[in-house]
Tab-separated table of C-alpha atoms in Angstrom:
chain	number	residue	atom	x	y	z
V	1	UNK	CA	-250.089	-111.784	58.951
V	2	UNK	CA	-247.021	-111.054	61.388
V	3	UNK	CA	-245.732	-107.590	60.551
V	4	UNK	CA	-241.905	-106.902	61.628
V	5	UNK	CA	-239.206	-104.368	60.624
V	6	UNK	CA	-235.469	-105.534	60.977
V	7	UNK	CA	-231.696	-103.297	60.700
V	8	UNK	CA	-229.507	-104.163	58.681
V	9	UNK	CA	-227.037	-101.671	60.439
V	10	UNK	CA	-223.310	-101.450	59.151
V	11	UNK	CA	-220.247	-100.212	60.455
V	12	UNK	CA	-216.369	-100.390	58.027
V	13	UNK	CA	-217.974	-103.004	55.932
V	14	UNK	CA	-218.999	-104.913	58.328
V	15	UNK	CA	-223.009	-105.931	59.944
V	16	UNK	CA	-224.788	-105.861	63.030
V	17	UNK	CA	-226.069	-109.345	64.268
V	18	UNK	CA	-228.058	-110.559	67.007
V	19	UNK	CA	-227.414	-114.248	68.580
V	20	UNK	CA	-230.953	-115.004	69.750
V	21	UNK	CA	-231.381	-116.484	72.513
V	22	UNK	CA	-231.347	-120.718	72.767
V	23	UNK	CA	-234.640	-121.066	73.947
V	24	UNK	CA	-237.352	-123.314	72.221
V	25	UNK	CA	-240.407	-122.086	71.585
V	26	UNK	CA	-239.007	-118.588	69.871
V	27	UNK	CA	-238.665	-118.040	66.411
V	28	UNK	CA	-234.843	-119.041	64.850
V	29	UNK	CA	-233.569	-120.045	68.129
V	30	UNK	CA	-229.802	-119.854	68.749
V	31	UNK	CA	-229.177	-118.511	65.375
V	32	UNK	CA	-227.630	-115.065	64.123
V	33	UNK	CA	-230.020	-112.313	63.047
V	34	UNK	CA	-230.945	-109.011	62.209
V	35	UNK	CA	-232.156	-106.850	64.725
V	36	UNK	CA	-236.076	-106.179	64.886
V	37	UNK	CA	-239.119	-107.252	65.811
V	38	UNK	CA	-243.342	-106.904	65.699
V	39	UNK	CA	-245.099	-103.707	64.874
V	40	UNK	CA	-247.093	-103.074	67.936
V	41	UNK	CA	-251.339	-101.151	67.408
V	42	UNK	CA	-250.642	-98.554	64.605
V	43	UNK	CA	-246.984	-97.990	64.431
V	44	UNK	CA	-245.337	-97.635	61.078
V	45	UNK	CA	-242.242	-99.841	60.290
V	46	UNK	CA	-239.712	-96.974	60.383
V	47	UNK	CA	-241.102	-95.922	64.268
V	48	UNK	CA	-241.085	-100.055	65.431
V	49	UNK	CA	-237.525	-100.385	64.339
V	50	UNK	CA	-236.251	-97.337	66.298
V	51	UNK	CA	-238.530	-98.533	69.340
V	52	UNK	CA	-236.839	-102.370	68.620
V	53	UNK	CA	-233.104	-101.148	68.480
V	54	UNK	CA	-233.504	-98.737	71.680
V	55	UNK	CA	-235.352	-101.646	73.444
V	56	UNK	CA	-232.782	-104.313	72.321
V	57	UNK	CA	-229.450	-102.470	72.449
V	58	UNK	CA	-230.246	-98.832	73.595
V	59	UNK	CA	-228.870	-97.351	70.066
V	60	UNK	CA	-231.240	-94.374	69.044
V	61	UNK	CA	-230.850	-94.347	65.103
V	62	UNK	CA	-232.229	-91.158	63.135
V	63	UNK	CA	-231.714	-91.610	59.612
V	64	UNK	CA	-233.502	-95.185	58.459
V	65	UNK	CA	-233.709	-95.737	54.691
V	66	UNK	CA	-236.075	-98.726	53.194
V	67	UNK	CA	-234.682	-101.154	51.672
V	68	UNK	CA	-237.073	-103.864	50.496
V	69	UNK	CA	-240.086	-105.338	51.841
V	70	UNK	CA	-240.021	-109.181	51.471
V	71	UNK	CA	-243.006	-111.075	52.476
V	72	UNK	CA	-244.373	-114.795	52.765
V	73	UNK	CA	-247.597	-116.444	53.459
V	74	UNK	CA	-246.865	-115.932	57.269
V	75	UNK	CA	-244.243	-112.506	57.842
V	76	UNK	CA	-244.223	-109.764	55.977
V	77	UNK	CA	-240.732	-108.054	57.033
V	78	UNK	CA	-239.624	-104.630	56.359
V	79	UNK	CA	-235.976	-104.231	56.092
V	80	UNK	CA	-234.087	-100.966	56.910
V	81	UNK	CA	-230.578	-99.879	56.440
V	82	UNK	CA	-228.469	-97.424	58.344
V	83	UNK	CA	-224.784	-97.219	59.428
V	84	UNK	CA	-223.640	-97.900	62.776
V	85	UNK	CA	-222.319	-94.921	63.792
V	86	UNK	CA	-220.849	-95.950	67.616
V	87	UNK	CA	-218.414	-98.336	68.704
V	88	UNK	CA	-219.956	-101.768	69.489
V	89	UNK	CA	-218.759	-101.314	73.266
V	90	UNK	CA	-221.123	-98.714	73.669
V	91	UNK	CA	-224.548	-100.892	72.699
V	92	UNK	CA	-225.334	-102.568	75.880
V	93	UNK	CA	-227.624	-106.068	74.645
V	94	UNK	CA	-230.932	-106.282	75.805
V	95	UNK	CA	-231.970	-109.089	74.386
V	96	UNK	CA	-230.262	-112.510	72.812
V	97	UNK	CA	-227.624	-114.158	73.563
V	98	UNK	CA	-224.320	-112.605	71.881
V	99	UNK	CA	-223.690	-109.459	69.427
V	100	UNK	CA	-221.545	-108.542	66.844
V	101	UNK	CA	-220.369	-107.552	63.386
V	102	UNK	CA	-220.325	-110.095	60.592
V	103	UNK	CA	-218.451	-109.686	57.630
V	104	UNK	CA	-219.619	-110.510	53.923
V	105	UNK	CA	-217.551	-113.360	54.286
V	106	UNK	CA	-219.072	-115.080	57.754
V	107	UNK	CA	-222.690	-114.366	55.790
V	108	UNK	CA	-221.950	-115.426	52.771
V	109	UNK	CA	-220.474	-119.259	54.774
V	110	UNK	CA	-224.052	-118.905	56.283
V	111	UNK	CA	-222.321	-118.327	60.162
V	112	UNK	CA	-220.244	-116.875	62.888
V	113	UNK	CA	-218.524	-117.724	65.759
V	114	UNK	CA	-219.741	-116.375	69.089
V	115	UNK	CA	-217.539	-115.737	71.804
V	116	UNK	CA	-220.360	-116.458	74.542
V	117	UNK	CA	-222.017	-119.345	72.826
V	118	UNK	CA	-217.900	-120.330	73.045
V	119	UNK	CA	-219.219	-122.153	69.534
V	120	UNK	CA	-219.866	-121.334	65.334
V	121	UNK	CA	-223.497	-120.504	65.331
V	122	UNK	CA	-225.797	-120.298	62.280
V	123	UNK	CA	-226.660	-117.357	60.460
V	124	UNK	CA	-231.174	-117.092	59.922
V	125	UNK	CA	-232.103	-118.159	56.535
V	126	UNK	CA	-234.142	-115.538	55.996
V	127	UNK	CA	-231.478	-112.985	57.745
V	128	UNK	CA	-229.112	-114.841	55.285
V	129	UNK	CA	-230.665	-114.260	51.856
V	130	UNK	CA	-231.410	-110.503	52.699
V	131	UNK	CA	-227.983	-109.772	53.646
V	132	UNK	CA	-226.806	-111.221	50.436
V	133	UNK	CA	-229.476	-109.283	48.446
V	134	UNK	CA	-228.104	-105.878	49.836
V	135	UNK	CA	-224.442	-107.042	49.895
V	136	UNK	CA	-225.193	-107.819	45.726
V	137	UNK	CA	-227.193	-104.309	45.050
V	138	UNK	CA	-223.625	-102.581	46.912
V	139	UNK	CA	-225.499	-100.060	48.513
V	140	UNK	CA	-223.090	-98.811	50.930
């Protein structure tokens, strides 16, 4: 089974998306998601996470609190939360195609509009229905 840990990282009530890239082949292409990604050998969740978000948008994060862990018959996904505690100028992205924070509003409508796609982009199901899950438990 496919192991990955994703951020839900927050900043004045608003959250941290990644426009993947629009290539086919990769997993959601072209949509908005959390950032994330596979647990490589033995790492724990917590340790892949801070490995994905220095990797994907150079943000070292310290304090990481589990959410939930929501599995299927093919990912099992560990979600973290944490605020955002810099300005979105200074992440520098990595990897996808766009950035940028979402409000409960653009998740709950399901997606955004990206200024480099230049179009309204989906948000992830699965990206979707956890945001909505933490937005409805109001922990921050």
């Amino acid at each position: 089974m496919i192991q990955v840990s994703l951020a839900i990282l927050y900043r004045e009530g608003k959250f941290l998306f990644q426009l993947r890239d629009n290539i086919p082949g990769i997993i959601h292409p072209g949509v908005w998601g959390l950032f994330g990604g596979h647990l490589e050998g033995e790492e724990t969740p917590e340790l892949c996470l801070k490995r994905e978000l220095i990797e994907e948008i150079g943000y070292q994060v310290s304090d990481l609190v589990l959410f939930k862990e929501y599995g299927d018959s093919l990912v099992n996904r560990f979600v973290f939360y944490a605020p955002l505690t810099v300005d979105l100028s200074q992440l520098v992205l990595n990897e996808g195609w766009d950035m940028g924070l979402l409000t409960t509003e653009n998740i709950k409508a399901g997606e955004c509009y990206s200024h480099k796609a230049g179009m309204v982009r989906l948000i992830g199901t699965p990206h979707q229905r956890i945001l909505l899950d933490f937005i409805t438990q109001k922990l921050i």
